[in-house]
Amino acid sequence: MTVREFFDSFDTSGLNSGEAAFVSRASAVASDLSLLILEALYNSIEASAKNIFLQITETDEEFFVTLRDDGRGIPEEYIKRAVYASYTSKTVRSIGLGLTLFNLAALQTGGSFNIKSSTGISHGTTIEAVFFKTSRLCPKIGDMP
């Protein structure tokens, strides 16, 4: 499924006006790699991470994105829901799209998305994504700085 297909199939009928506006803004975020990364960084901050490592490597064909934090982590049973559905642990709205869009944006280019997380003593989360720049569906780079 592409990001466009996701938004075309997204049912906003049960959302309040603030949540519907959020979905509309999220559609714009999905077409900008810098905003997808920024959303993931916000997740790290909201998870009380003290240390955040971000590495973006670019080759002629690909972008490799690695984000690692020492935040409280995501319980294993929620990882798939956070990546493949509109799940959120936040209480300010009933939907979350950041990881879903990050995942879809990478996959739609033929790339990959992986998330590992631990909530134990050595807690934290690692996200690794590969975007193929040669894909017509690759998000624009955006304003990385």
Coordinates of N, CA and C in Angstrom, one line a residue:
M1 N 0.8 -1.2 0.0 CA 0.0 0.0 0.0 C 0.9 1.2 0.0
T2 N 0.6 2.2 -0.8 CA 1.3 3.4 -0.8 C 0.7 4.4 0.1
V3 N 1.4 5.5 0.4 CA 0.9 6.5 1.3 C -0.4 7.1 0.8
R4 N -0.4 7.3 -0.6 CA -1.7 7.9 -1.2 C -2.8 6.9 -1.0
E5 N -2.6 5.6 -1.3 CA -3.7 4.6 -1.1 C -4.1 4.6 0.4
F6 N -3.2 4.7 1.3 CA -3.6 4.8 2.7 C -4.5 5.9 3.0
F7 N -4.2 7.1 2.5 CA -5.0 8.3 2.8 C -6.4 8.2 2.1
D8 N -6.3 7.6 0.9 CA -7.6 7.5 0.1 C -8.5 6.5 0.8
S9 N -8.0 5.5 1.5 CA -8.8 4.5 2.2 C -9.1 4.9 3.7
F10 N -8.5 5.9 4.2 CA -8.6 6.3 5.6 C -10.0 6.8 5.9
D11 N -10.7 6.2 6.8 CA -12.1 6.7 7.2 C -12.0 7.7 8.3
T12 N -12.3 9.0 7.9 CA -12.3 10.1 8.9 C -13.7 10.3 9.5
S13 N -14.7 9.5 9.1 CA -16.1 9.9 9.5 C -16.2 9.8 11.0
G14 N -15.5 9.0 11.8 CA -15.6 9.0 13.2 C -14.7 9.9 14.0
L15 N -14.0 10.8 13.3 CA -13.1 11.7 13.9 C -13.7 13.0 14.2
N16 N -13.3 13.7 15.2 CA -13.7 15.0 15.5 C -12.9 16.0 14.6
S17 N -13.3 17.3 14.5 CA -12.7 18.2 13.6 C -11.2 18.3 13.8
G18 N -10.7 18.3 15.0 CA -9.3 18.5 15.3 C -8.5 17.2 14.8
E19 N -9.1 16.1 15.0 CA -8.5 14.8 14.5 C -8.5 14.8 12.9
A20 N -9.6 15.2 12.3 CA -9.6 15.2 10.9 C -8.6 16.2 10.3
A21 N -8.4 17.3 11.0 CA -7.4 18.3 10.5 C -6.0 17.7 10.7
F22 N -5.8 16.9 11.8 CA -4.5 16.2 12.0 C -4.2 15.3 10.8
V23 N -5.2 14.5 10.4 CA -5.0 13.6 9.3 C -4.7 14.3 8.0
S24 N -5.3 15.5 7.8 CA -5.0 16.3 6.6 C -3.5 16.8 6.7
R25 N -3.1 17.2 7.8 CA -1.7 17.7 8.0 C -0.7 16.5 7.8
A26 N -1.1 15.3 8.3 CA -0.2 14.1 8.2 C 0.0 13.7 6.8
S27 N -1.0 14.0 5.9 CA -0.8 13.7 4.5 C 0.3 14.4 3.9
A28 N 0.5 15.7 4.3 CA 1.6 16.5 3.8 C 2.9 16.1 4.4
V29 N 2.9 15.7 5.6 CA 4.1 15.2 6.3 C 4.7 14.0 5.5
A30 N 3.8 13.1 5.1 CA 4.2 11.9 4.4 C 5.0 12.1 3.1
S31 N 4.9 13.2 2.5 CA 5.6 13.5 1.3 C 6.9 14.2 1.5
D32 N 7.4 14.3 2.8 CA 8.6 15.0 3.1 C 9.4 14.2 4.1
L33 N 10.6 13.7 3.7 CA 11.4 12.8 4.5 C 11.8 13.5 5.8
S34 N 12.2 14.8 5.7 CA 12.6 15.5 6.9 C 11.5 15.6 8.0
L35 N 10.2 15.7 7.5 CA 9.1 15.7 8.5 C 8.8 14.4 9.1
L36 N 9.0 13.3 8.3 CA 8.8 12.0 8.8 C 9.8 11.7 9.9
I37 N 11.1 12.1 9.7 CA 12.1 11.9 10.7 C 11.9 12.8 11.9
L38 N 11.4 14.0 11.7 CA 11.1 14.9 12.8 C 10.0 14.3 13.7
E39 N 9.0 13.7 13.1 CA 7.9 13.0 13.8 C 8.5 11.9 14.7
A40 N 9.4 11.1 14.1 CA 10.0 10.0 14.9 C 10.8 10.6 16.1
L41 N 11.5 11.7 15.8 CA 12.3 12.4 16.9 C 11.4 12.8 18.0
Y42 N 10.2 13.4 17.7 CA 9.2 13.8 18.7 C 8.8 12.6 19.5
N43 N 8.6 11.4 18.9 CA 8.3 10.2 19.6 C 9.3 9.9 20.7
S44 N 10.6 10.0 20.3 CA 11.7 9.8 21.2 C 11.7 10.7 22.4
I45 N 11.4 12.0 22.1 CA 11.3 13.0 23.2 C 10.2 12.7 24.1
E46 N 9.0 12.4 23.5 CA 7.8 12.0 24.3 C 8.0 10.8 25.1
A47 N 8.9 9.9 24.7 CA 9.2 8.7 25.5 C 10.3 8.9 26.5
S48 N 10.6 10.2 26.8 CA 11.6 10.6 27.8 C 13.0 10.2 27.5
A49 N 13.3 10.1 26.3 CA 14.7 9.8 25.9 C 15.7 10.9 26.4
K50 N 16.8 10.4 26.9 CA 17.8 11.4 27.3 C 18.9 11.5 26.2
N51 N 19.0 10.4 25.5 CA 20.0 10.3 24.4 C 19.3 9.8 23.1
I52 N 19.5 10.6 22.0 CA 18.9 10.3 20.8 C 20.0 10.3 19.7
F53 N 20.2 9.2 19.0 CA 21.2 9.1 17.9 C 20.4 9.1 16.6
L54 N 20.8 10.0 15.7 CA 20.2 10.0 14.3 C 21.3 10.0 13.3
Q55 N 21.2 9.0 12.4 CA 22.2 8.9 11.3 C 21.4 8.8 10.0
I56 N 21.8 9.7 9.1 CA 21.2 9.6 7.7 C 22.4 9.5 6.8
T57 N 22.4 8.4 6.0 CA 23.4 8.1 5.1 C 22.8 8.1 3.7
E58 N 23.4 8.8 2.8 CA 22.9 8.9 1.4 C 23.9 8.4 0.4
T59 N 23.4 7.5 -0.5 CA 24.2 7.1 -1.6 C 23.5 7.6 -2.9
D60 N 24.0 7.2 -4.0 CA 23.4 7.6 -5.2 C 22.0 7.1 -5.4
E61 N 21.7 5.9 -4.8 CA 20.4 5.2 -5.0 C 19.5 5.3 -3.7
E62 N 20.1 5.4 -2.5 CA 19.3 5.2 -1.3 C 19.6 6.3 -0.2
F63 N 18.6 6.3 0.7 CA 18.8 7.0 2.0 C 18.6 5.9 3.0
F64 N 19.6 5.9 4.0 CA 19.5 5.0 5.1 C 19.3 5.9 6.3
V65 N 18.2 5.6 7.1 CA 17.9 6.4 8.3 C 17.9 5.5 9.5
T66 N 18.7 5.8 10.5 CA 18.8 5.1 11.7 C 18.5 6.1 12.8
L67 N 17.5 5.8 13.7 CA 17.2 6.6 14.8 C 17.2 5.6 16.0
R68 N 18.0 6.0 17.0 CA 18.1 5.1 18.2 C 17.9 6.0 19.5
D69 N 17.1 5.6 20.4 CA 17.0 6.4 21.6 C 17.0 5.5 22.9
D70 N 17.1 6.1 24.0 CA 17.0 5.4 25.3 C 15.7 5.7 26.1
G71 N 14.7 6.0 25.3 CA 13.4 6.3 25.9 C 12.8 5.0 26.5
R72 N 11.6 5.2 27.0 CA 10.9 4.1 27.8 C 10.6 2.9 26.9
G73 N 10.7 3.0 25.6 CA 10.4 1.9 24.7 C 8.9 1.6 24.4
I74 N 8.7 0.7 23.5 CA 7.3 0.4 23.1 C 7.1 -1.1 23.4
P75 N 6.1 -1.4 24.2 CA 5.9 -2.8 24.5 C 5.7 -3.6 23.2
E76 N 6.2 -4.8 23.2 CA 6.2 -5.7 22.0 C 4.9 -5.8 21.4
E77 N 3.8 -6.0 22.2 CA 2.5 -6.2 21.7 C 2.0 -5.0 20.9
Y78 N 2.6 -3.8 21.1 CA 2.1 -2.6 20.5 C 2.9 -2.2 19.2
I79 N 4.1 -2.8 19.0 CA 4.9 -2.4 17.9 C 4.2 -2.6 16.5
K80 N 3.6 -3.8 16.3 CA 2.9 -4.0 15.0 C 1.8 -3.0 14.9
R81 N 1.0 -2.8 16.0 CA -0.1 -1.9 15.9 C 0.4 -0.5 15.6
A82 N 1.5 -0.1 16.1 CA 2.0 1.3 15.9 C 2.5 1.5 14.5
V83 N 3.0 0.4 13.9 CA 3.5 0.5 12.5 C 2.5 0.3 11.4
Y84 N 1.5 -0.6 11.7 CA 0.6 -0.9 10.6 C -0.8 -0.4 10.8
A85 N -1.1 0.3 11.9 CA -2.4 0.8 12.1 C -2.3 2.3 12.6
S86 N -3.4 2.9 12.9 CA -3.4 4.3 13.3 C -3.4 4.3 14.8
Y87 N -2.6 3.5 15.5 CA -2.5 3.4 16.9 C -1.7 4.6 17.5
T88 N -2.2 5.0 18.7 CA -1.4 6.0 19.4 C -1.5 5.7 20.9
S89 N -0.4 5.9 21.6 CA -0.5 5.8 23.1 C -0.8 7.2 23.7
K90 N -0.9 8.2 22.9 CA -1.1 9.5 23.4 C -2.6 9.7 23.8
T91 N -2.8 10.6 24.7 CA -4.2 10.9 25.1 C -4.8 12.1 24.5
V92 N -4.0 12.9 23.8 CA -4.6 14.1 23.2 C -5.4 13.9 21.9
R93 N -5.2 12.7 21.3 CA -6.1 12.4 20.1 C -6.1 10.9 20.1
S94 N -7.1 10.4 19.3 CA -7.3 8.9 19.3 C -6.6 8.2 18.1
I95 N -5.8 8.9 17.3 CA -5.1 8.3 16.2 C -3.7 8.8 16.2
G96 N -2.8 7.9 15.7 CA -1.4 8.2 15.5 C -1.0 7.8 14.1
L97 N -0.2 8.6 13.4 CA 0.1 8.2 12.1 C 1.6 8.3 11.8
G98 N 2.4 8.8 12.7 CA 3.9 9.0 12.5 C 4.6 7.7 12.0
L99 N 4.6 6.6 12.8 CA 5.3 5.4 12.5 C 4.6 4.7 11.3
T100 N 3.3 4.8 11.2 CA 2.6 4.2 10.1 C 3.1 4.8 8.8
L101 N 3.2 6.1 8.7 CA 3.6 6.8 7.5 C 5.1 6.6 7.2
F102 N 5.9 6.6 8.2 CA 7.3 6.4 8.1 C 7.5 5.0 7.4
N103 N 6.8 4.0 7.9 CA 6.8 2.6 7.4 C 6.4 2.6 5.9
L104 N 5.2 3.2 5.7 CA 4.6 3.1 4.3 C 5.5 3.9 3.3
A105 N 6.0 5.0 3.8 CA 6.9 5.8 2.9 C 8.1 5.1 2.4
A106 N 8.7 4.3 3.4 CA 9.9 3.5 3.0 C 9.5 2.4 2.1
L107 N 8.5 1.6 2.5 CA 8.1 0.5 1.7 C 7.6 0.8 0.3
Q108 N 7.0 1.9 0.2 CA 6.5 2.3 -1.2 C 7.6 2.6 -2.2
T109 N 8.8 2.8 -1.7 CA 9.9 3.1 -2.6 C 10.6 1.7 -2.9
G110 N 10.2 0.6 -2.3 CA 10.9 -0.6 -2.4 C 11.9 -0.8 -1.3
G111 N 11.9 0.1 -0.4 CA 12.9 0.0 0.7 C 12.4 -0.8 1.8
S112 N 12.8 -0.5 3.0 CA 12.4 -1.3 4.2 C 12.3 -0.5 5.4
F113 N 11.6 -1.0 6.4 CA 11.4 -0.3 7.7 C 11.5 -1.4 8.8
N114 N 12.2 -1.1 9.8 CA 12.4 -2.0 10.9 C 12.4 -1.3 12.2
I115 N 11.7 -1.8 13.2 CA 11.6 -1.1 14.5 C 11.9 -2.2 15.6
K116 N 12.8 -1.9 16.5 CA 13.1 -2.8 17.6 C 13.0 -2.0 18.9
S117 N 12.4 -2.5 19.9 CA 12.2 -1.7 21.1 C 12.2 -2.6 22.3
S118 N 12.7 -2.1 23.4 CA 12.7 -2.8 24.7 C 12.2 -1.9 25.8
T119 N 11.4 -2.4 26.7 CA 10.9 -1.7 27.8 C 11.5 -2.1 29.1
G120 N 12.4 -3.0 29.1 CA 13.1 -3.5 30.3 C 14.1 -2.6 30.8
I121 N 15.1 -3.2 31.5 CA 16.1 -2.4 32.2 C 16.9 -1.6 31.1
S122 N 17.3 -2.2 30.0 CA 18.0 -1.5 28.9 C 16.9 -1.1 27.9
H123 N 16.1 -0.1 28.3 CA 15.0 0.3 27.4 C 15.5 1.2 26.3
G124 N 14.6 1.3 25.3 CA 14.9 2.2 24.1 C 14.3 1.6 22.9
T125 N 14.4 2.4 21.8 CA 13.9 2.0 20.5 C 14.9 2.4 19.4
T126 N 14.9 1.5 18.4 CA 15.7 1.7 17.2 C 14.8 1.5 16.0
I127 N 14.9 2.5 15.1 CA 14.2 2.5 13.9 C 15.2 2.6 12.8
E128 N 15.1 1.7 11.8 CA 16.0 1.7 10.6 C 15.1 1.7 9.4
A129 N 15.3 2.6 8.5 CA 14.5 2.7 7.3 C 15.5 2.9 6.1
V130 N 15.1 2.3 5.0 CA 15.8 2.5 3.7 C 14.8 3.0 2.7
F131 N 15.1 4.1 2.0 CA 14.3 4.7 1.0 C 15.1 4.6 -0.3
F132 N 14.5 4.1 -1.4 CA 15.2 4.1 -2.7 C 14.8 5.4 -3.4
K133 N 15.9 6.2 -3.6 CA 15.7 7.5 -4.2 C 15.2 7.4 -5.7
T134 N 15.5 6.3 -6.3 CA 15.1 6.2 -7.7 C 13.6 5.9 -7.9
S135 N 12.9 5.6 -6.8 CA 11.5 5.4 -6.9 C 10.8 6.7 -7.1
R136 N 9.8 6.7 -8.0 CA 9.0 7.9 -8.2 C 8.2 8.2 -7.0
L137 N 8.0 7.3 -6.1 CA 7.3 7.5 -4.8 C 8.1 7.9 -3.6
C138 N 9.4 8.1 -3.9 CA 10.3 8.5 -2.7 C 9.9 9.9 -2.3
P139 N 9.7 10.1 -1.0 CA 9.4 11.4 -0.5 C 10.5 12.4 -0.8
K140 N 10.2 13.7 -1.0 CA 11.2 14.7 -1.2 C 12.0 14.8 0.1
I141 N 13.3 15.2 0.0 CA 14.1 15.3 1.2 C 13.7 16.3 2.2
G142 N 13.2 17.4 1.7 CA 12.7 18.5 2.6 C 13.8 19.3 3.2
D143 N 13.6 20.0 4.2 CA 14.5 20.9 4.8 C 15.2 20.2 6.0
M144 N 16.2 19.3 5.7 CA 16.8 18.5 6.8 C 17.4 19.3 7.9
P145 N 18.1 20.4 7.6 CA 18.6 21.2 8.8 C 17.5 21.7 9.7

